[in-house]
């Protein structure tokens, strides 16, 4: 097993990036960084404050042969009880939000972007900002378009990566462009990715290009989201806040915040004719339990940590739900929660 601590101590990180080195945490419990409140230790946990620190970490890992996992808010993440080997990079400190003047972002690499009308407002957010913080920031300034994401846990980068969908609105409906860190010609560089409709679909984005079962693990082909810009519009502050409050209340009434969870466990498939939660309910699985992992008694598509659930219990429950639904209906439920770490 790679000794990440020793490799870091022998690297130039401490000397060249003392602030970053001081923030490194070893054997960090990942349950502190997921909404499931589940997960074993990460060998090393890092929170870079900017893209330069991120590149320094990635260069170290590439040269030392250390595996890297990148996470956002941890709201769609189930980490194995054995934890995550190698380096875990959280983007939580990349959290600045700003309004961009229309004239500042009309082209990418010399290619014109979709035209902006007079009502358009471009807001750029760091990938590590929480969706809750971004929505509140916009509301305070009378910027409309993100109200339906009020109360959505997780980060901006995670929402874009998953193409999060709330109350019939997807991130792709308001996505303008993203800054991504990518590996090209032997080095990391920042590129901008504009919205291209063909790249997006239900719970699908152009950033989901990671190989293997563990979608948190990256390789040199991965694009790492640094910031996301949204095409929004001006609106009335009170109206925006009223809509936000209504969506948050609806989430509360549906029990989204009663127990630790990752929200919806399975994607909806329109070909099935009904939502996944309804299919699970009709299969008699509402309230089904494996240890302290449980299908929520009030919603078939929410799996909760009802006490001290382990990742193994959640995985066993998910596998059993899928198997029973398949046997009863022939439908193959597709999990949307990323299962990361050492499951061997």
GROMACS .gro file of C-alpha atoms in nm:
model
  344
    1UNK     CA    1   0.000   0.000   0.000
    2UNK     CA    2   0.128   0.348  -0.088
    3UNK     CA    3   0.241   0.544   0.219
    4UNK     CA    4   0.105   0.885   0.123
    5UNK     CA    5   0.228   1.057   0.439
    6UNK     CA    6   0.587   0.949   0.377
    7UNK     CA    7   0.575   1.042   0.011
    8UNK     CA    8   0.441   1.389   0.097
    9UNK     CA    9   0.707   1.441   0.363
   10UNK     CA   10   0.972   1.364   0.102
   11UNK     CA   11   0.815   1.590  -0.161
   12UNK     CA   12   0.851   1.964  -0.215
   13UNK     CA   13   0.495   2.036  -0.099
   14UNK     CA   14   0.597   2.142   0.251
   15UNK     CA   15   0.864   2.384   0.132
   16UNK     CA   16   0.689   2.521  -0.176
   17UNK     CA   17   0.334   2.526  -0.040
   18UNK     CA   18   0.354   2.560   0.340
   19UNK     CA   19  -0.006   2.678   0.377
   20UNK     CA   20  -0.135   2.381   0.181
   21UNK     CA   21   0.091   2.141   0.372
   22UNK     CA   22  -0.038   2.273   0.705
   23UNK     CA   23  -0.395   2.192   0.601
   24UNK     CA   24  -0.326   1.832   0.499
   25UNK     CA   25  -0.503   1.579   0.722
   26UNK     CA   26  -0.410   1.214   0.744
   27UNK     CA   27  -0.653   0.929   0.821
   28UNK     CA   28  -0.939   1.178   0.792
   29UNK     CA   29  -1.282   1.019   0.861
   30UNK     CA   30  -1.485   1.060   0.544
   31UNK     CA   31  -1.810   1.041   0.743
   32UNK     CA   32  -1.734   1.406   0.827
   33UNK     CA   33  -1.755   1.494   0.459
   34UNK     CA   34  -2.066   1.311   0.335
   35UNK     CA   35  -2.435   1.378   0.394
   36UNK     CA   36  -2.478   1.005   0.465
   37UNK     CA   37  -2.242   1.053   0.765
   38UNK     CA   38  -2.077   0.729   0.658
   39UNK     CA   39  -1.725   0.648   0.542
   40UNK     CA   40  -1.388   0.523   0.660
   41UNK     CA   41  -1.062   0.720   0.662
   42UNK     CA   42  -0.892   0.888   0.369
   43UNK     CA   43  -0.516   0.828   0.367
   44UNK     CA   44  -0.470   1.200   0.308
   45UNK     CA   45  -0.734   1.472   0.283
   46UNK     CA   46  -0.650   1.805   0.117
   47UNK     CA   47  -0.841   2.130   0.062
   48UNK     CA   48  -0.656   2.350  -0.189
   49UNK     CA   49  -0.746   2.719  -0.179
   50UNK     CA   50  -0.683   2.785  -0.547
   51UNK     CA   51  -0.600   2.619  -0.877
   52UNK     CA   52  -0.224   2.655  -0.819
   53UNK     CA   53  -0.241   2.450  -0.499
   54UNK     CA   54  -0.460   2.198  -0.676
   55UNK     CA   55  -0.209   2.161  -0.958
   56UNK     CA   56   0.073   2.117  -0.704
   57UNK     CA   57  -0.119   1.830  -0.543
   58UNK     CA   58  -0.200   1.667  -0.876
   59UNK     CA   59   0.160   1.697  -0.997
   60UNK     CA   60   0.281   1.536  -0.675
   61UNK     CA   61   0.031   1.252  -0.705
   62UNK     CA   62   0.109   1.188  -1.070
   63UNK     CA   63   0.483   1.175  -1.011
   64UNK     CA   64   0.453   0.963  -0.695
   65UNK     CA   65   0.194   0.724  -0.834
   66UNK     CA   66  -0.063   0.817  -0.569
   67UNK     CA   67  -0.430   0.767  -0.662
   68UNK     CA   68  -0.648   1.081  -0.643
   69UNK     CA   69  -1.018   1.118  -0.567
   70UNK     CA   70  -1.195   1.453  -0.604
   71UNK     CA   71  -1.507   1.538  -0.405
   72UNK     CA   72  -1.743   1.832  -0.366
   73UNK     CA   73  -2.007   1.860  -0.096
   74UNK     CA   74  -2.036   1.486  -0.041
   75UNK     CA   75  -2.413   1.487  -0.090
   76UNK     CA   76  -2.419   1.217  -0.358
   77UNK     CA   77  -2.139   1.007  -0.219
   78UNK     CA   78  -2.117   0.677  -0.031
   79UNK     CA   79  -1.765   0.606   0.093
   80UNK     CA   80  -1.657   0.252   0.177
   81UNK     CA   81  -1.607   0.154   0.541
   82UNK     CA   82  -1.240   0.091   0.462
   83UNK     CA   83  -1.211   0.450   0.343
   84UNK     CA   84  -1.029   0.587   0.039
   85UNK     CA   85  -0.672   0.502  -0.050
   86UNK     CA   86  -0.439   0.774  -0.168
   87UNK     CA   87  -0.518   1.143  -0.182
   88UNK     CA   88  -0.869   1.287  -0.144
   89UNK     CA   89  -0.903   1.642  -0.275
   90UNK     CA   90  -1.198   1.850  -0.157
   91UNK     CA   91  -1.283   2.157  -0.362
   92UNK     CA   92  -1.471   2.318  -0.071
   93UNK     CA   93  -1.236   2.620  -0.053
   94UNK     CA   94  -1.297   2.712  -0.419
   95UNK     CA   95  -1.615   2.890  -0.318
   96UNK     CA   96  -1.614   3.249  -0.442
   97UNK     CA   97  -1.923   3.387  -0.616
   98UNK     CA   98  -1.938   3.691  -0.844
   99UNK     CA   99  -2.150   3.853  -1.110
  100UNK     CA  100  -1.981   3.866  -1.450
  101UNK     CA  101  -2.050   4.151  -1.686
  102UNK     CA  102  -2.190   4.024  -2.014
  103UNK     CA  103  -1.908   4.172  -2.214
  104UNK     CA  104  -1.651   3.976  -2.015
  105UNK     CA  105  -1.771   3.632  -2.129
  106UNK     CA  106  -1.894   3.631  -2.485
  107UNK     CA  107  -1.645   3.387  -2.637
  108UNK     CA  108  -1.434   3.085  -2.551
  109UNK     CA  109  -1.112   3.026  -2.742
  110UNK     CA  110  -1.227   3.281  -2.996
  111UNK     CA  111  -1.559   3.107  -3.058
  112UNK     CA  112  -1.873   3.309  -2.984
  113UNK     CA  113  -2.107   3.184  -2.715
  114UNK     CA  114  -2.486   3.192  -2.738
  115UNK     CA  115  -2.607   3.551  -2.750
  116UNK     CA  116  -2.712   3.721  -2.428
  117UNK     CA  117  -3.022   3.934  -2.412
  118UNK     CA  118  -3.059   4.246  -2.203
  119UNK     CA  119  -3.217   4.053  -1.916
  120UNK     CA  120  -2.937   3.796  -1.892
  121UNK     CA  121  -2.717   3.795  -1.584
  122UNK     CA  122  -2.408   3.576  -1.569
  123UNK     CA  123  -2.308   3.456  -1.222
  124UNK     CA  124  -1.985   3.265  -1.175
  125UNK     CA  125  -1.940   3.040  -0.872
  126UNK     CA  126  -1.646   2.840  -0.750
  127UNK     CA  127  -1.709   2.467  -0.780
  128UNK     CA  128  -1.677   2.420  -0.405
  129UNK     CA  129  -1.947   2.668  -0.306
  130UNK     CA  130  -2.261   2.507  -0.171
  131UNK     CA  131  -2.570   2.531  -0.388
  132UNK     CA  132  -2.749   2.669  -0.084
  133UNK     CA  133  -2.496   2.953  -0.054
  134UNK     CA  134  -2.512   3.030  -0.427
  135UNK     CA  135  -2.892   3.040  -0.433
  136UNK     CA  136  -2.897   3.270  -0.127
  137UNK     CA  137  -2.630   3.497  -0.283
  138UNK     CA  138  -2.842   3.536  -0.595
  139UNK     CA  139  -3.160   3.598  -0.398
  140UNK     CA  140  -2.999   3.877  -0.197
  141UNK     CA  141  -2.915   4.054  -0.524
  142UNK     CA  142  -3.246   3.998  -0.701
  143UNK     CA  143  -3.105   3.743  -0.946
  144UNK     CA  144  -3.357   3.479  -1.051
  145UNK     CA  145  -3.326   3.136  -1.206
  146UNK     CA  146  -3.196   2.911  -0.928
  147UNK     CA  147  -3.496   2.918  -0.693
  148UNK     CA  148  -3.583   2.554  -0.753
  149UNK     CA  149  -3.242   2.449  -0.624
  150UNK     CA  150  -3.308   2.604  -0.282
  151UNK     CA  151  -3.239   2.346  -0.014
  152UNK     CA  152  -3.039   2.123  -0.249
  153UNK     CA  153  -2.741   1.986  -0.053
  154UNK     CA  154  -2.398   1.960  -0.205
  155UNK     CA  155  -2.170   2.180  -0.407
  156UNK     CA  156  -2.202   2.377  -0.729
  157UNK     CA  157  -1.944   2.157  -0.899
  158UNK     CA  158  -2.124   1.842  -0.789
  159UNK     CA  159  -2.457   1.977  -0.914
  160UNK     CA  160  -2.304   2.051  -1.255
  161UNK     CA  161  -2.123   1.717  -1.266
  162UNK     CA  162  -2.444   1.527  -1.193
  163UNK     CA  163  -2.667   1.770  -1.389
  164UNK     CA  164  -2.882   1.793  -1.080
  165UNK     CA  165  -3.255   1.823  -1.138
  166UNK     CA  166  -3.503   1.985  -0.900
  167UNK     CA  167  -3.873   2.044  -0.963
  168UNK     CA  168  -3.844   1.991  -1.339
  169UNK     CA  169  -3.542   2.222  -1.376
  170UNK     CA  170  -3.192   2.087  -1.445
  171UNK     CA  171  -2.856   2.258  -1.408
  172UNK     CA  172  -2.823   2.232  -1.786
  173UNK     CA  173  -3.120   2.469  -1.821
  174UNK     CA  174  -2.915   2.752  -1.667
  175UNK     CA  175  -2.558   2.638  -1.739
  176UNK     CA  176  -2.350   2.890  -1.937
  177UNK     CA  177  -1.990   2.773  -1.916
  178UNK     CA  178  -1.739   2.613  -1.680
  179UNK     CA  179  -1.372   2.649  -1.606
  180UNK     CA  180  -1.208   2.308  -1.587
  181UNK     CA  181  -0.861   2.187  -1.503
  182UNK     CA  182  -0.742   1.933  -1.756
  183UNK     CA  183  -0.419   1.753  -1.841
  184UNK     CA  184  -0.294   1.837  -2.189
  185UNK     CA  185   0.049   1.790  -2.350
  186UNK     CA  186   0.217   1.685  -2.026
  187UNK     CA  187   0.084   1.956  -1.797
  188UNK     CA  188  -0.231   2.081  -1.629
  189UNK     CA  189  -0.406   2.381  -1.779
  190UNK     CA  190  -0.734   2.565  -1.734
  191UNK     CA  191  -0.986   2.555  -2.017
  192UNK     CA  192  -1.338   2.687  -2.057
  193UNK     CA  193  -1.623   2.461  -2.163
  194UNK     CA  194  -1.929   2.633  -2.305
  195UNK     CA  195  -2.278   2.486  -2.308
  196UNK     CA  196  -2.340   2.243  -2.594
  197UNK     CA  197  -2.689   2.096  -2.580
  198UNK     CA  198  -2.586   1.756  -2.720
  199UNK     CA  199  -2.349   1.705  -2.424
  200UNK     CA  200  -2.629   1.714  -2.167
  201UNK     CA  201  -2.920   1.489  -2.080
  202UNK     CA  202  -3.119   1.378  -1.775
  203UNK     CA  203  -2.864   1.341  -1.491
  204UNK     CA  204  -2.589   1.348  -1.754
  205UNK     CA  205  -2.317   1.609  -1.813
  206UNK     CA  206  -2.004   1.630  -2.030
  207UNK     CA  207  -1.791   1.608  -1.714
  208UNK     CA  208  -1.885   1.246  -1.641
  209UNK     CA  209  -1.591   1.096  -1.826
  210UNK     CA  210  -1.417   0.918  -1.541
  211UNK     CA  211  -1.323   0.556  -1.591
  212UNK     CA  212  -1.398   0.263  -1.363
  213UNK     CA  213  -1.664   0.194  -1.102
  214UNK     CA  214  -1.540   0.462  -0.859
  215UNK     CA  215  -1.646   0.791  -1.018
  216UNK     CA  216  -1.468   0.994  -0.749
  217UNK     CA  217  -1.132   0.855  -0.866
  218UNK     CA  218  -0.972   1.059  -1.144
  219UNK     CA  219  -0.706   0.996  -1.402
  220UNK     CA  220  -0.533   1.224  -1.650
  221UNK     CA  221  -0.832   1.222  -1.884
  222UNK     CA  222  -1.064   1.379  -1.625
  223UNK     CA  223  -1.180   1.740  -1.638
  224UNK     CA  224  -1.193   1.886  -1.286
  225UNK     CA  225  -1.453   2.157  -1.242
  226UNK     CA  226  -1.309   2.478  -1.095
  227UNK     CA  227  -1.601   2.714  -1.149
  228UNK     CA  228  -1.943   2.720  -1.311
  229UNK     CA  229  -2.113   3.019  -1.472
  230UNK     CA  230  -2.492   3.033  -1.492
  231UNK     CA  231  -2.715   3.231  -1.728
  232UNK     CA  232  -2.975   3.390  -1.501
  233UNK     CA  233  -3.198   3.700  -1.503
  234UNK     CA  234  -3.302   3.990  -1.284
  235UNK     CA  235  -3.607   3.941  -1.065
  236UNK     CA  236  -3.793   4.065  -0.760
  237UNK     CA  237  -3.616   3.984  -0.434
  238UNK     CA  238  -3.930   3.907  -0.238
  239UNK     CA  239  -4.072   3.688  -0.512
  240UNK     CA  240  -3.746   3.496  -0.538
  241UNK     CA  241  -3.730   3.441  -0.163
  242UNK     CA  242  -4.094   3.336  -0.151
  243UNK     CA  243  -4.035   3.071  -0.417
  244UNK     CA  244  -3.722   2.949  -0.241
  245UNK     CA  245  -3.909   2.913   0.088
  246UNK     CA  246  -4.183   2.713  -0.084
  247UNK     CA  247  -3.934   2.467  -0.234
  248UNK     CA  248  -3.747   2.426   0.095
  249UNK     CA  249  -4.076   2.366   0.278
  250UNK     CA  250  -4.172   2.102   0.021
  251UNK     CA  251  -3.838   1.926   0.075
  252UNK     CA  252  -3.895   1.934   0.449
  253UNK     CA  253  -4.246   1.791   0.411
  254UNK     CA  254  -4.106   1.511   0.195
  255UNK     CA  255  -3.859   1.426   0.473
  256UNK     CA  256  -3.539   1.511   0.287
  257UNK     CA  257  -3.371   1.635   0.606
  258UNK     CA  258  -3.503   1.394   0.872
  259UNK     CA  259  -3.207   1.156   0.862
  260UNK     CA  260  -2.865   1.153   0.697
  261UNK     CA  261  -2.902   1.046   0.335
  262UNK     CA  262  -2.783   1.118  -0.016
  263UNK     CA  263  -3.123   1.230  -0.138
  264UNK     CA  264  -3.256   1.024  -0.428
  265UNK     CA  265  -3.074   0.692  -0.448
  266UNK     CA  266  -3.188   0.593  -0.799
  267UNK     CA  267  -3.232   0.781  -1.123
  268UNK     CA  268  -3.579   0.803  -1.269
  269UNK     CA  269  -3.629   0.631  -1.604
  270UNK     CA  270  -3.923   0.765  -1.805
  271UNK     CA  271  -3.940   0.435  -1.997
  272UNK     CA  272  -4.060   0.269  -1.675
  273UNK     CA  273  -4.376   0.481  -1.674
  274UNK     CA  274  -4.342   0.591  -1.312
  275UNK     CA  275  -4.075   0.736  -1.080
  276UNK     CA  276  -3.827   0.500  -0.915
  277UNK     CA  277  -3.969   0.583  -0.571
  278UNK     CA  278  -4.316   0.471  -0.682
  279UNK     CA  279  -4.174   0.149  -0.830
  280UNK     CA  280  -3.997   0.074  -0.501
  281UNK     CA  281  -4.314   0.151  -0.305
  282UNK     CA  282  -4.521  -0.076  -0.530
  283UNK     CA  283  -4.264  -0.351  -0.475
  284UNK     CA  284  -4.336  -0.339  -0.102
  285UNK     CA  285  -3.992  -0.209  -0.013
  286UNK     CA  286  -4.074   0.117   0.164
  287UNK     CA  287  -3.919   0.085   0.510
  288UNK     CA  288  -3.706  -0.215   0.406
  289UNK     CA  289  -3.398  -0.230   0.627
  290UNK     CA  290  -3.050  -0.382   0.639
  291UNK     CA  291  -2.896  -0.301   0.975
  292UNK     CA  292  -2.927   0.075   1.017
  293UNK     CA  293  -2.957   0.137   0.643
  294UNK     CA  294  -3.322   0.179   0.552
  295UNK     CA  295  -3.548   0.272   0.262
  296UNK     CA  296  -3.720   0.576   0.413
  297UNK     CA  297  -4.063   0.482   0.554
  298UNK     CA  298  -4.206   0.791   0.383
  299UNK     CA  299  -4.031   0.776   0.040
  300UNK     CA  300  -3.919   0.479  -0.166
  301UNK     CA  301  -3.630   0.655  -0.339
  302UNK     CA  302  -3.457   0.786  -0.027
  303UNK     CA  303  -3.216   0.559   0.157
  304UNK     CA  304  -3.136   0.683   0.507
  305UNK     CA  305  -2.878   0.625   0.775
  306UNK     CA  306  -3.124   0.544   1.052
  307UNK     CA  307  -2.858   0.532   1.324
  308UNK     CA  308  -2.509   0.397   1.274
  309UNK     CA  309  -2.536   0.245   0.928
  310UNK     CA  310  -2.223   0.118   0.759
  311UNK     CA  311  -2.144   0.162   0.393
  312UNK     CA  312  -2.164  -0.216   0.356
  313UNK     CA  313  -2.519  -0.209   0.491
  314UNK     CA  314  -2.622   0.066   0.250
  315UNK     CA  315  -2.468  -0.121  -0.043
  316UNK     CA  316  -2.637  -0.447   0.062
  317UNK     CA  317  -2.971  -0.267   0.085
  318UNK     CA  318  -2.927  -0.104  -0.256
  319UNK     CA  319  -2.830  -0.436  -0.415
  320UNK     CA  320  -3.131  -0.609  -0.260
  321UNK     CA  321  -3.374  -0.335  -0.368
  322UNK     CA  322  -3.243  -0.356  -0.723
  323UNK     CA  323  -3.268  -0.735  -0.724
  324UNK     CA  324  -3.626  -0.742  -0.591
  325UNK     CA  325  -3.745  -0.472  -0.829
  326UNK     CA  326  -3.580  -0.654  -1.119
  327UNK     CA  327  -3.748  -0.981  -1.021
  328UNK     CA  328  -4.091  -0.821  -0.982
  329UNK     CA  329  -4.093  -0.579  -1.275
  330UNK     CA  330  -3.796  -0.647  -1.502
  331UNK     CA  331  -3.682  -0.288  -1.446
  332UNK     CA  332  -3.314  -0.223  -1.379
  333UNK     CA  333  -3.284   0.063  -1.132
  334UNK     CA  334  -2.972   0.275  -1.185
  335UNK     CA  335  -2.812   0.427  -0.874
  336UNK     CA  336  -2.718   0.793  -0.902
  337UNK     CA  337  -2.511   0.793  -0.582
  338UNK     CA  338  -2.137   0.752  -0.637
  339UNK     CA  339  -1.978   0.467  -0.441
  340UNK     CA  340  -1.619   0.565  -0.370
  341UNK     CA  341  -1.322   0.412  -0.196
  342UNK     CA  342  -1.186   0.071  -0.101
  343UNK     CA  343  -1.470  -0.182  -0.129
  344UNK     CA  344  -1.245  -0.489  -0.159
   0.00000   0.00000   0.00000
